[in-house]
Coordinates of C-alpha atoms in Angstrom, one line a residue:
Chain A
M263 CA 50.4 -31.8 -10.0
R264 CA 51.6 -30.9 -13.4
A265 CA 51.5 -34.4 -14.4
V266 CA 47.8 -35.0 -13.3
L267 CA 47.0 -31.7 -15.2
G268 CA 48.4 -33.1 -18.2
E269 CA 46.6 -36.3 -18.1
L270 CA 43.3 -34.7 -17.4
I271 CA 43.8 -32.6 -20.7
G272 CA 44.8 -35.8 -22.4
W273 CA 41.3 -37.2 -21.2
F274 CA 39.5 -34.4 -22.6
G275 CA 41.4 -34.3 -25.7
D276 CA 40.6 -38.1 -26.6
P277 CA 37.9 -38.0 -29.3
A278 CA 36.8 -41.4 -27.8
H279 CA 35.5 -39.9 -24.7
W280 CA 33.2 -37.7 -26.7
T281 CA 31.0 -40.1 -28.7
G282 CA 28.9 -43.1 -28.1
P283 CA 27.1 -44.3 -25.2
T284 CA 29.7 -43.6 -22.8
G285 CA 30.8 -40.3 -24.1
V286 CA 30.4 -37.1 -22.5
P287 CA 27.4 -35.8 -24.3
Q288 CA 25.4 -38.9 -23.3
R289 CA 26.5 -38.8 -19.9
L290 CA 25.7 -35.0 -19.6
L291 CA 22.2 -35.4 -21.1
E292 CA 21.6 -38.4 -18.5
H293 CA 22.9 -36.4 -15.7
L294 CA 20.5 -33.4 -16.7
G295 CA 17.7 -36.0 -17.0
Y296 CA 18.1 -37.0 -13.4
T297 CA 18.4 -33.6 -12.2
A298 CA 15.1 -32.4 -14.2
L299 CA 13.2 -35.4 -13.0
A300 CA 14.1 -35.1 -9.3
L301 CA 13.6 -31.4 -9.4
A302 CA 10.2 -31.9 -11.0
C303 CA 9.4 -34.5 -8.3
A304 CA 10.4 -32.2 -5.7
L305 CA 8.4 -29.3 -7.0
V306 CA 5.1 -31.3 -7.2
I307 CA 5.7 -32.3 -3.7
A308 CA 7.1 -29.2 -1.9
L309 CA 5.3 -26.1 -4.0
P310 CA 1.7 -26.9 -2.8
I311 CA 2.6 -27.9 0.8
G312 CA 4.9 -24.8 1.2
A313 CA 2.2 -22.5 -0.5
L314 CA -0.6 -24.0 1.6
V315 CA 1.3 -23.9 5.1
G316 CA 2.6 -20.2 4.0
H317 CA -1.0 -18.9 3.1
T318 CA -3.0 -20.3 6.3
G319 CA 0.1 -19.7 8.6
R320 CA -0.6 -23.0 10.2
G321 CA 1.6 -25.9 10.8
G322 CA 4.7 -23.5 9.9
F323 CA 6.7 -24.8 12.8
L324 CA 6.1 -28.6 11.9
L325 CA 6.9 -27.6 8.3
V326 CA 10.5 -25.9 9.0
G327 CA 11.0 -29.0 11.5
L328 CA 10.4 -31.5 8.8
A329 CA 12.5 -29.6 6.3
N330 CA 15.2 -29.6 8.4
G331 CA 14.9 -33.2 9.5
L332 CA 14.9 -34.2 5.7
R333 CA 18.3 -32.0 5.3
A334 CA 19.8 -34.4 7.9
L335 CA 19.3 -37.5 5.9
P336 CA 22.3 -38.7 4.1
T337 CA 21.4 -39.2 0.5
L338 CA 23.9 -42.3 0.0
G339 CA 22.2 -44.2 2.8
L340 CA 18.8 -43.3 1.7
L341 CA 19.6 -44.4 -1.7
T342 CA 20.7 -47.9 -0.1
V343 CA 17.7 -48.1 1.8
V344 CA 15.5 -47.7 -1.5
V345 CA 17.4 -49.9 -3.5
L346 CA 16.8 -52.8 -0.7
L347 CA 13.1 -51.9 -0.8
A348 CA 12.6 -51.4 -4.5
G349 CA 15.5 -52.9 -6.4
V350 CA 17.9 -51.1 -8.7
G351 CA 16.5 -49.1 -11.2
L352 CA 15.7 -45.1 -12.0
L353 CA 13.4 -45.1 -8.8
P354 CA 16.1 -45.2 -6.2
P355 CA 18.2 -42.2 -7.3
I356 CA 15.3 -40.2 -8.2
A357 CA 13.7 -40.7 -4.9
A358 CA 16.8 -40.0 -3.0
L359 CA 17.4 -36.8 -5.0
T360 CA 13.9 -35.6 -4.4
V361 CA 14.4 -35.9 -0.9
L362 CA 17.3 -33.9 -1.1
A363 CA 15.6 -31.2 -3.0
V364 CA 12.3 -31.0 -1.1
P365 CA 13.8 -29.0 1.9
P366 CA 15.0 -26.0 -0.1
V367 CA 11.9 -25.7 -2.1
L368 CA 9.6 -26.1 0.8
A369 CA 11.7 -23.4 2.9
G370 CA 11.6 -21.0 0.2
T371 CA 8.0 -21.1 -0.8
Y372 CA 6.9 -21.1 2.8
A373 CA 8.9 -18.1 3.5
G374 CA 8.2 -16.6 0.1
V375 CA 4.3 -16.6 1.0
R376 CA 4.9 -15.5 4.4
A377 CA 7.0 -12.6 3.4
V378 CA 4.2 -11.1 1.1
D379 CA 3.1 -7.5 3.0
P380 CA 0.1 -8.4 5.1
A381 CA -1.3 -5.0 4.2
V382 CA -1.3 -6.3 0.4
V383 CA -2.9 -9.8 1.6
D384 CA -5.5 -7.8 3.7
A385 CA -6.4 -5.4 0.8
A386 CA -6.9 -8.7 -1.5
R387 CA -9.0 -10.0 0.9
G388 CA -11.0 -6.6 1.3
M389 CA -11.4 -6.4 -2.3
G390 CA -13.2 -9.5 -2.3
M391 CA -10.7 -12.2 -3.7
R392 CA -11.5 -15.8 -2.5
E393 CA -8.7 -17.4 -0.5
H394 CA -7.2 -19.5 -3.5
Q395 CA -7.3 -16.2 -5.7
V396 CA -5.4 -14.4 -2.7
L397 CA -2.9 -17.2 -3.1
L398 CA -2.6 -17.4 -6.7
R399 CA -3.1 -13.9 -7.9
V400 CA -1.3 -12.1 -4.9
E401 CA 0.8 -14.3 -2.7
L402 CA 2.5 -16.4 -5.2
P403 CA 3.4 -13.9 -7.7
N404 CA 4.9 -11.7 -5.0
A405 CA 6.9 -14.8 -3.7
L406 CA 8.3 -15.8 -6.6
P407 CA 11.7 -14.3 -6.2
I408 CA 12.2 -16.3 -3.0
I409 CA 10.5 -19.3 -4.2
F410 CA 13.0 -19.3 -7.2
G411 CA 15.9 -19.0 -4.9
G412 CA 14.9 -22.3 -3.2
V413 CA 14.2 -23.9 -6.5
R414 CA 17.8 -22.5 -7.6
S415 CA 19.7 -24.1 -4.5
A416 CA 17.5 -27.3 -5.1
A417 CA 18.8 -27.7 -8.6
L418 CA 22.4 -27.1 -7.6
Q419 CA 22.2 -29.9 -5.0
I420 CA 20.7 -32.3 -7.3
V421 CA 23.3 -31.7 -10.0
A422 CA 26.1 -32.1 -7.4
T423 CA 24.5 -35.2 -5.9
A424 CA 23.4 -37.2 -9.1
T425 CA 26.7 -38.9 -9.2
V426 CA 25.1 -41.2 -6.8
A427 CA 23.1 -42.4 -9.6
A428 CA 26.1 -44.5 -10.9
Y429 CA 26.5 -46.4 -7.6
V430 CA 23.4 -48.1 -8.6
A431 CA 24.1 -48.7 -12.2
M432 CA 22.6 -45.9 -13.7
G433 CA 24.3 -43.6 -16.0
G434 CA 25.0 -39.8 -15.7
L435 CA 28.7 -38.1 -14.9
G436 CA 29.0 -40.2 -11.8
R437 CA 29.7 -43.1 -14.2
Y438 CA 33.4 -41.6 -15.0
V439 CA 33.9 -41.1 -11.1
I440 CA 32.7 -44.6 -10.0
D441 CA 34.3 -46.6 -13.0
G442 CA 37.3 -44.5 -12.7
L443 CA 37.6 -45.5 -9.1
A444 CA 37.0 -49.1 -9.8
Q445 CA 39.7 -49.2 -12.6
L446 CA 42.1 -46.9 -10.9
D447 CA 41.9 -44.6 -13.8
Y448 CA 42.2 -41.3 -11.9
P449 CA 42.1 -39.0 -14.8
Q450 CA 38.8 -40.3 -15.6
V451 CA 37.7 -39.8 -12.0
L452 CA 39.1 -36.2 -12.0
A453 CA 37.3 -35.5 -15.5
G454 CA 34.0 -36.7 -14.1
A455 CA 34.6 -34.3 -11.2
V456 CA 35.5 -31.4 -13.4
L457 CA 32.7 -31.9 -15.5
V458 CA 30.0 -32.0 -12.3
A459 CA 31.6 -28.8 -11.2
A460 CA 31.4 -27.1 -14.5
L461 CA 27.8 -28.1 -15.0
A462 CA 26.7 -26.7 -11.6
V463 CA 28.4 -23.4 -12.4
V464 CA 26.7 -23.2 -15.8
L465 CA 23.5 -24.3 -14.3
D466 CA 23.6 -21.6 -11.7
A467 CA 24.3 -18.9 -14.1
A468 CA 21.5 -20.0 -16.2
F469 CA 19.1 -20.0 -13.0
A470 CA 20.4 -16.6 -12.3
G471 CA 19.2 -15.5 -15.7
V472 CA 15.9 -16.8 -15.3
Q473 CA 15.4 -15.5 -11.8
R474 CA 16.0 -12.0 -13.2
V475 CA 13.1 -12.6 -15.6
V476 CA 10.7 -14.0 -13.3
S477 CA 10.9 -11.5 -10.6
P478 CA 7.7 -9.7 -10.6
A479 CA 8.0 -6.4 -12.6
G480 CA 6.9 -4.1 -9.9
A481 CA 9.4 -5.3 -7.2
R482 CA 12.2 -5.4 -10.3
R483 CA 11.6 -2.0 -11.1
S484 CA 11.4 -0.5 -7.7
R485 CA 14.8 -2.3 -6.8
R486 CA 16.2 -0.4 -9.7
G487 CA 14.6 2.7 -9.2
R488 CA 16.1 2.8 -5.5
A489 CA 19.6 2.2 -6.8
G490 CA 19.7 5.6 -8.7
R491 CA 23.1 5.0 -10.4
V492 CA 22.4 1.6 -11.8
S493 CA 18.9 2.8 -13.1
A494 CA 21.1 5.6 -14.8
V495 CA 23.5 3.6 -16.4
R496 CA 20.7 1.1 -17.6
A497 CA 19.0 3.9 -19.0
T498 CA 21.8 4.5 -21.5
E499 CA 22.0 0.8 -22.8
P500 CA 20.5 0.4 -26.3
G501 CA 17.6 -1.8 -26.1
G502 CA 17.2 -1.5 -22.1
T503 CA 13.7 -1.6 -20.8
P504 CA 12.2 2.0 -20.8
G505 CA 11.4 2.9 -17.2
Chain B
M258 CA -27.3 2.6 5.3
I259 CA -24.9 0.7 7.7
E260 CA -26.3 -0.2 11.0
F261 CA -24.4 -1.9 14.0
R262 CA -26.9 -3.6 16.3
A263 CA -25.3 -4.5 19.5
A264 CA -22.2 -5.6 18.0
T265 CA -19.6 -6.9 20.1
K266 CA -16.1 -8.2 19.3
R267 CA -14.4 -10.3 22.3
F268 CA -10.8 -11.7 21.3
D269 CA -9.8 -15.2 22.4
D270 CA -7.7 -13.8 25.2
G271 CA -10.8 -12.1 26.5
T272 CA -10.1 -8.4 25.5
V273 CA -13.2 -6.5 24.4
A274 CA -12.2 -4.7 21.4
V275 CA -16.0 -3.6 20.5
N276 CA -18.5 -3.5 23.3
E277 CA -22.3 -3.6 22.4
L278 CA -22.0 -0.9 19.7
T279 CA -25.2 0.4 18.3
L280 CA -25.1 2.8 15.9
T281 CA -26.8 3.8 12.7
V282 CA -24.9 5.6 9.7
E283 CA -27.2 7.5 7.4
P284 CA -26.9 7.1 3.5
G285 CA -24.7 9.7 2.2
G286 CA -22.1 11.8 3.9
I287 CA -19.0 11.0 5.6
T288 CA -19.1 9.2 9.1
M289 CA -15.9 9.5 11.0
F290 CA -14.9 6.9 13.8
V291 CA -12.5 8.6 15.7
G292 CA -10.6 7.6 19.3
P293 CA -7.4 6.7 21.0
S294 CA -5.8 3.5 20.0
G295 CA -7.2 0.4 21.2
C296 CA -10.9 1.9 21.2
G297 CA -12.0 -0.6 18.6
K298 CA -12.7 1.8 15.7
T299 CA -11.0 -0.3 13.1
T300 CA -12.3 -3.3 14.7
S301 CA -15.8 -1.8 14.2
L302 CA -15.2 -0.6 10.6
R303 CA -13.9 -4.1 9.6
M304 CA -17.1 -5.9 10.9
V305 CA -18.9 -4.1 7.9
N306 CA -17.3 -6.2 5.4
R307 CA -16.7 -9.1 7.5
M308 CA -12.9 -8.8 7.7
V309 CA -13.8 -9.3 11.5
E310 CA -16.9 -11.3 12.4
P311 CA -18.7 -10.0 15.6
T312 CA -18.7 -12.2 18.8
S313 CA -22.4 -11.2 19.2
G314 CA -24.8 -8.7 17.7
T315 CA -25.3 -7.9 13.9
V316 CA -24.1 -5.7 11.3
L317 CA -26.4 -4.4 8.9
V318 CA -25.5 -3.0 5.3
G319 CA -28.5 -1.4 3.1
G320 CA -30.9 -3.3 5.7
R321 CA -29.5 -6.8 5.0
D322 CA -27.4 -8.8 7.9
V323 CA -23.9 -8.8 6.4
R324 CA -23.8 -12.4 7.1
E325 CA -26.5 -13.1 4.3
S326 CA -24.1 -13.0 1.4
P327 CA -20.6 -14.7 1.1
R328 CA -17.9 -12.7 2.2
A329 CA -16.1 -12.4 -1.4
V330 CA -19.6 -11.3 -2.7
L331 CA -20.2 -8.7 0.1
R332 CA -16.8 -7.3 -0.1
R333 CA -16.9 -6.7 -4.0
G334 CA -19.8 -4.3 -3.2
I335 CA -18.0 -2.3 -0.3
G336 CA -15.0 -0.2 -1.3
Y337 CA -12.0 -0.8 1.0
V338 CA -9.0 1.8 1.6
I339 CA -6.4 1.0 4.1
Q340 CA -3.4 3.1 5.6
Q341 CA -0.9 1.1 4.0
T342 CA -2.6 1.2 0.6
G343 CA -2.0 -2.6 0.2
L344 CA -1.5 -2.0 -3.6
F345 CA -0.3 -5.0 -5.7
P346 CA 3.3 -4.4 -6.1
H347 CA 3.5 -6.7 -9.2
R348 CA 0.4 -5.1 -11.0
T349 CA 0.5 -1.9 -13.0
V350 CA -1.5 1.0 -11.6
L351 CA -4.1 0.6 -14.0
D352 CA -4.6 -3.2 -13.2
N353 CA -4.6 -2.5 -9.4
I354 CA -7.5 -0.1 -9.9
A355 CA -9.3 -2.8 -12.2
T356 CA -9.0 -5.4 -9.4
V357 CA -12.6 -5.4 -8.4
P358 CA -14.3 -5.0 -11.8
L359 CA -11.9 -8.1 -12.8
L360 CA -13.1 -10.1 -10.1
S361 CA -16.5 -9.4 -10.8
G362 CA -16.1 -10.8 -14.5
W363 CA -16.0 -7.7 -16.2
P364 CA -14.1 -8.0 -19.8
R365 CA -10.7 -6.8 -19.5
R366 CA -11.0 -4.0 -22.0
R367 CA -13.8 -2.7 -20.2
A368 CA -12.4 -2.9 -16.8
R369 CA -9.1 -1.2 -17.8
G370 CA -11.2 1.6 -19.6
R371 CA -13.1 1.9 -16.1
A372 CA -9.6 2.0 -14.4
A373 CA -8.6 4.9 -16.6
E374 CA -11.6 7.0 -15.8
L375 CA -11.0 6.5 -11.9
L376 CA -7.3 7.4 -12.5
D377 CA -8.3 10.8 -14.1
L378 CA -11.5 11.2 -11.3
V379 CA -8.9 11.0 -8.6
G380 CA -6.6 13.7 -10.3
L381 CA -3.8 11.5 -11.8
P382 CA -2.3 11.8 -15.2
A383 CA -3.0 8.7 -17.5
E384 CA 0.6 7.8 -18.1
L385 CA 1.1 6.9 -14.4
G386 CA -1.5 3.9 -15.1
R387 CA 1.2 1.9 -16.5
R388 CA 3.8 2.3 -13.9
Y389 CA 4.1 0.1 -10.7
P390 CA 3.1 1.2 -7.3
A391 CA 6.6 1.3 -6.0
Q392 CA 7.2 4.1 -8.7
L393 CA 4.7 6.5 -7.2
S394 CA 4.9 8.8 -4.3
G395 CA 3.0 8.1 -0.9
G396 CA 0.3 10.5 -1.9
Q397 CA 0.0 9.2 -5.2
Q398 CA -0.3 5.5 -3.9
Q399 CA -3.1 6.7 -1.8
R400 CA -5.0 8.2 -4.7
V401 CA -4.7 4.9 -6.6
G402 CA -6.0 3.2 -3.3
V403 CA -9.2 5.3 -3.4
A404 CA -9.6 4.8 -7.3
R405 CA -9.4 1.0 -6.6
A406 CA -11.9 1.0 -3.8
L407 CA -14.2 3.1 -6.3
A408 CA -13.8 1.1 -9.2
A409 CA -17.0 -1.1 -9.0
D410 CA -19.0 2.0 -8.0
P411 CA -19.9 0.5 -4.7
P412 CA -22.3 2.6 -2.5
V413 CA -20.5 2.2 0.6
L414 CA -16.8 3.0 1.1
L415 CA -14.7 1.9 4.0
M416 CA -11.4 4.0 4.8
D417 CA -9.2 2.8 7.6
E418 CA -6.9 5.7 8.4
P419 CA -6.2 6.3 4.8
F420 CA -4.0 9.4 5.1
S421 CA -2.2 8.9 8.0
A422 CA 1.1 7.7 6.6
V423 CA 1.7 10.8 4.4
D424 CA 3.0 14.0 5.5
P425 CA 0.8 16.8 6.6
V426 CA 0.7 19.0 3.4
V427 CA -0.2 15.9 1.1
R428 CA -2.7 14.8 3.7
A429 CA -4.4 18.2 3.4
D430 CA -4.6 18.0 -0.2
L431 CA -5.9 14.3 0.0
Q432 CA -8.6 15.3 2.4
D433 CA -9.8 18.2 0.2
E434 CA -9.7 15.8 -2.8
L435 CA -11.9 13.4 -0.7
L436 CA -14.5 16.2 -0.1
R437 CA -14.5 17.3 -3.6
L438 CA -15.1 13.5 -4.5
Q439 CA -17.5 13.2 -2.2
Q440 CA -19.6 16.1 -3.3
E441 CA -19.4 14.6 -6.8
L442 CA -20.3 11.0 -6.1
D443 CA -22.1 11.2 -2.8
K444 CA -21.2 7.7 -1.2
T445 CA -21.6 6.6 2.3
I446 CA -18.2 6.7 3.7
L447 CA -17.1 5.4 6.9
F448 CA -13.7 6.7 7.7
V449 CA -11.6 5.6 10.6
T450 CA -9.0 8.2 12.2
H451 CA -7.1 8.9 15.3
D452 CA -7.0 12.6 14.4
I453 CA -9.5 14.6 15.9
D454 CA -8.9 17.5 13.4
E455 CA -9.4 15.3 10.5
A456 CA -12.7 13.8 11.9
I457 CA -13.9 17.5 12.5
K458 CA -12.8 18.6 9.0
L459 CA -14.2 15.5 6.9
G460 CA -17.0 14.4 8.9
D461 CA -20.6 15.1 8.6
R462 CA -20.9 12.9 11.6
V463 CA -18.2 11.8 14.0
A464 CA -18.5 8.9 16.6
V465 CA -16.2 9.2 19.4
F466 CA -14.9 6.0 20.7
R467 CA -13.3 5.4 24.1
T468 CA -10.8 2.7 25.1
G469 CA -12.5 -0.7 25.5
G470 CA -14.4 -0.2 22.5
V471 CA -17.3 1.9 24.0
L472 CA -19.0 4.6 21.8
A473 CA -18.6 7.8 23.9
Q474 CA -20.7 10.2 21.4
Y475 CA -22.1 10.3 18.2
D476 CA -22.9 13.8 16.9
E477 CA -22.2 16.4 14.1
P478 CA -18.7 18.1 14.5
A479 CA -20.3 21.5 15.8
A480 CA -22.2 19.6 18.4
L481 CA -19.1 17.6 19.3
L482 CA -17.1 20.9 19.9
G483 CA -19.9 22.8 21.4
R484 CA -21.4 20.0 23.9
P485 CA -19.1 17.3 24.6
A486 CA -21.0 14.7 26.1
D487 CA -18.7 14.0 28.9
D488 CA -14.9 14.7 30.2
F489 CA -13.6 11.9 27.9
V490 CA -14.8 13.6 24.8
A491 CA -14.2 17.2 26.1
S492 CA -10.3 16.3 26.6
F493 CA -10.1 14.3 23.4
V494 CA -11.5 16.9 21.3
G495 CA -8.9 19.1 22.4
R496 CA -8.2 22.4 24.4
D497 CA -9.0 24.8 21.4
R498 CA -12.5 23.6 20.7
G499 CA -14.1 26.7 21.5
Y500 CA -12.1 28.4 19.1
R501 CA -12.5 25.5 16.4
A502 CA -16.4 25.7 17.0
L503 CA -16.1 29.0 15.2
G504 CA -15.4 27.1 12.1
F505 CA -19.1 25.8 12.0
L506 CA -20.6 29.1 12.5
P507 CA -21.0 31.4 9.3
A508 CA -19.4 34.7 9.3
K509 CA -22.4 36.3 7.5
G510 CA -22.8 39.2 10.2
V511 CA -19.2 40.1 9.9
P512 CA -18.9 43.6 8.2
V513 CA -16.2 43.6 5.4
G514 CA -14.6 47.0 5.9
E515 CA -12.5 48.7 3.0
V516 CA -8.9 48.3 2.7
A517 CA -6.4 50.3 1.0
T518 CA -4.4 48.5 -1.9
V519 CA -1.3 49.2 -3.8
R520 CA -0.1 47.4 -6.7
L521 CA 3.2 45.6 -6.7
G522 CA 5.4 47.4 -9.0
G523 CA 3.9 50.8 -8.3
S524 CA 5.8 53.8 -7.0
V525 CA 6.5 54.1 -3.4
A526 CA 5.2 57.5 -3.4
A527 CA 1.9 56.4 -4.7
A528 CA 1.9 53.7 -2.1
R529 CA 2.6 56.2 0.8
D530 CA -0.4 58.1 -0.3
A531 CA -2.9 55.2 -0.2
L532 CA -1.9 53.9 3.2
R533 CA -4.7 53.5 5.6
D534 CA -3.9 53.7 9.4
G535 CA -0.2 53.0 8.2
W536 CA -1.0 50.0 6.2
A537 CA -2.0 48.9 2.7
V538 CA -2.4 45.5 1.1
V539 CA -0.1 44.9 -1.7
V540 CA -2.0 43.0 -4.5
D541 CA -0.9 41.6 -8.0
E542 CA -2.6 42.5 -11.3
A543 CA -5.4 40.1 -10.6
R544 CA -5.9 41.9 -7.3
R545 CA -4.8 38.9 -5.6
P546 CA -2.8 39.7 -1.9
V547 CA 0.8 39.3 -2.1
G548 CA 1.4 40.9 1.7
W549 CA 1.5 44.2 3.3
V550 CA 3.3 47.4 3.0
S551 CA 3.4 49.7 6.3
A552 CA 4.6 53.4 6.8
S553 CA 7.6 52.3 8.7
R554 CA 8.8 50.1 6.1
L555 CA 8.3 52.8 3.3
S556 CA 9.8 55.6 5.3
G557 CA 13.4 56.6 4.0
V558 CA 12.7 55.0 0.6
D559 CA 13.1 57.0 -2.6
G560 CA 9.3 57.8 -3.7
E561 CA 10.4 57.2 -7.5
A562 CA 11.5 53.6 -6.6
A563 CA 8.9 50.5 -7.2
V564 CA 7.1 48.8 -4.6
S565 CA 9.2 45.5 -4.6
D566 CA 9.1 42.1 -3.0
E567 CA 11.8 43.4 -0.4
L568 CA 9.3 46.1 1.0
V569 CA 6.3 43.7 1.2
E570 CA 5.8 41.9 4.5
S571 CA 4.0 38.5 4.3
G572 CA 0.3 38.7 5.2
G573 CA -1.6 36.2 7.4
S574 CA -4.2 33.5 6.3
L575 CA -7.0 34.8 4.0
Y576 CA -10.7 34.9 4.8
E577 CA -12.6 33.7 2.0
V578 CA -16.0 35.6 2.0
D579 CA -17.6 32.7 0.2
S580 CA -16.0 29.8 -1.6
P581 CA -17.7 27.2 -3.6
G582 CA -17.0 24.3 -1.0
G583 CA -19.2 26.1 1.3
R584 CA -16.5 25.0 4.2
A585 CA -14.8 28.6 4.1
G586 CA -16.5 31.8 5.1
S587 CA -16.7 31.0 8.8
L588 CA -16.2 33.1 11.8
R589 CA -13.1 30.9 12.6
G590 CA -11.5 31.8 9.0
A591 CA -12.5 35.5 9.7
L592 CA -10.9 35.7 12.9
D593 CA -7.8 33.7 12.0
A594 CA -7.3 36.2 9.1
A595 CA -7.5 39.3 11.5
L596 CA -5.3 37.8 14.1
S597 CA -2.6 36.5 11.7
S598 CA -2.4 39.7 10.0
P599 CA 0.5 41.9 10.7
S600 CA -1.9 45.0 10.2
A601 CA -4.4 43.5 12.6
R602 CA -6.9 43.6 9.8
G603 CA -7.6 40.4 8.1
V604 CA -7.8 40.3 4.1
A605 CA -11.0 39.3 2.9
V606 CA -11.0 37.8 -0.6
D607 CA -13.8 36.4 -3.1
A608 CA -13.8 33.2 -4.7
D609 CA -11.5 33.9 -7.4
G610 CA -8.7 35.1 -4.6
A611 CA -9.1 38.9 -5.2
V612 CA -9.1 41.3 -2.4
V613 CA -12.5 42.6 -1.5
G614 CA -12.0 44.2 1.9
S615 CA -10.6 43.6 5.4
V616 CA -12.3 42.5 8.8
T617 CA -11.1 43.1 12.2
A618 CA -11.0 40.6 15.4
H619 CA -13.2 43.1 17.1
D620 CA -15.9 42.9 14.2
V621 CA -15.6 39.2 14.7
L622 CA -16.3 39.0 18.2
R623 CA -19.0 41.5 18.1
A624 CA -20.6 39.3 15.2
L625 CA -20.5 36.1 17.5
A626 CA -22.2 38.1 20.4
D627 CA -25.0 39.4 18.1
A628 CA -25.6 35.8 16.7
R629 CA -25.7 34.4 20.5
Q630 CA -28.2 37.3 21.3
A631 CA -30.3 36.2 18.3
G632 CA -30.2 32.7 19.5
E633 CA -28.3 31.5 16.2
V634 CA -25.4 29.9 18.3
P635 CA -26.1 26.4 19.6
S636 CA -25.1 26.3 23.1

């Protein structure tokens, strides 16, 4: 155990692993690139469908079933199928990762829109908002915290799974794992795993920060208001938002 | 102003929510829809702004079939207030109020300015405008709901049990506030409630619905109490209706007698001299009543001592001889003052709240008998 740890530290200490096209910064950027691309694809597909189904309330049963079905697909198997159909390249890993990310975004968007107080939606309609205005100006802003929760969990799953890109001759942190296994270079395998785990933790923390910012002001303030003690502590913080 | 013509709503499962409702709401004034749950009062209200489409029949607003204009346009011209307020949690109070003006394409500055005016109109301080709805009390939220409905100055206001979710004290405040607003604005208000007392208090006319969406009676409150159309209305209106009907009879025939008054803080000896039939009203420096002192309460107290709060018995309700609202000064107010007073003499006050005299239950009942004889009491 101690020996493995020593070799791992040795791997990270080697300056050769920090530069060039196979260095950590480059692999990290590739990994983040795949993650961002797959997440963007998933958002483009899942946000409108989830929002529409949540707004109309029709097809919710179908949507939940579809999301669960997608979740059951093994990413590696899917990747293989896409490679067989479309060949090696960027498309297969992005497609596989997108399929992985669609269910949480879909479920979060649908659940978020459904969770908006029906009285608020009724009032919005009664005031004379058209349907798209009800969705865009009332339902989505209030659903944002739950939608963002779905996006956050999708991003984490992609980051953890984007190692599969290396299977089909692409880059990313998965390269260390795949190449390490091929060369029986276990410190390299371990380094790859540690890097992926660390990236996931950092990304999650970043999302948590953003989530606080995107919560609608009214909801955030009321939550703070209910937790009287927290609000008192915050009020004394320099630079805190004045209530 | 609003006309229901044989409007019927039948739901898909066959239940009839509203059955052939034919009713005309005159412009100006508050019309109350009241009835037990499941009587179709809310469904009827929601037909006016097409939140519910009638299965058959028509609804007209200002002489025009509501189906002539697109839903969104129709609704922007009709104020809408609901029980749970439905305020937008993610928008400030000011932006909530500005909703309809903004939807109608007003520039943001003008809409916000209008919203600030309305905040003031419904009696809320300007600084609340920057808060979010969750930071307001239930009563404040409901006021914001009313302000939002009035923002585009619509001629018609629909209110669906707006005050049911707040406590009785706040509810009474909101009701008084609505009456004050209505005197100022003179809207055509359609107001749904399940509370017959609220209907009687606020309504210029009251429509009583029975289960199954059938209109049972549509009348002025006094007539509803005095001549209920059938047993259902009689039982719905409640058991004290004879007494409550007195609220619609002016008390001008009730003689206001003299009453002894003593100053709070004056000497006990002077108070003893002032007593009439063993009682005197204790008043403050503005002659507003504080309570009563009695011979028995003063006996054994040092004459040099001052009349203090401990010696004062709390009084009953006050009879306002004439108030600017025009709703007080009724036989009911006079009788209740007399019945709730420890001395059996009701304290009569003027519009400023200063004591002007007293009334007895006997006087009230005699005035009622006289009015009946003179044919002034509808029966």
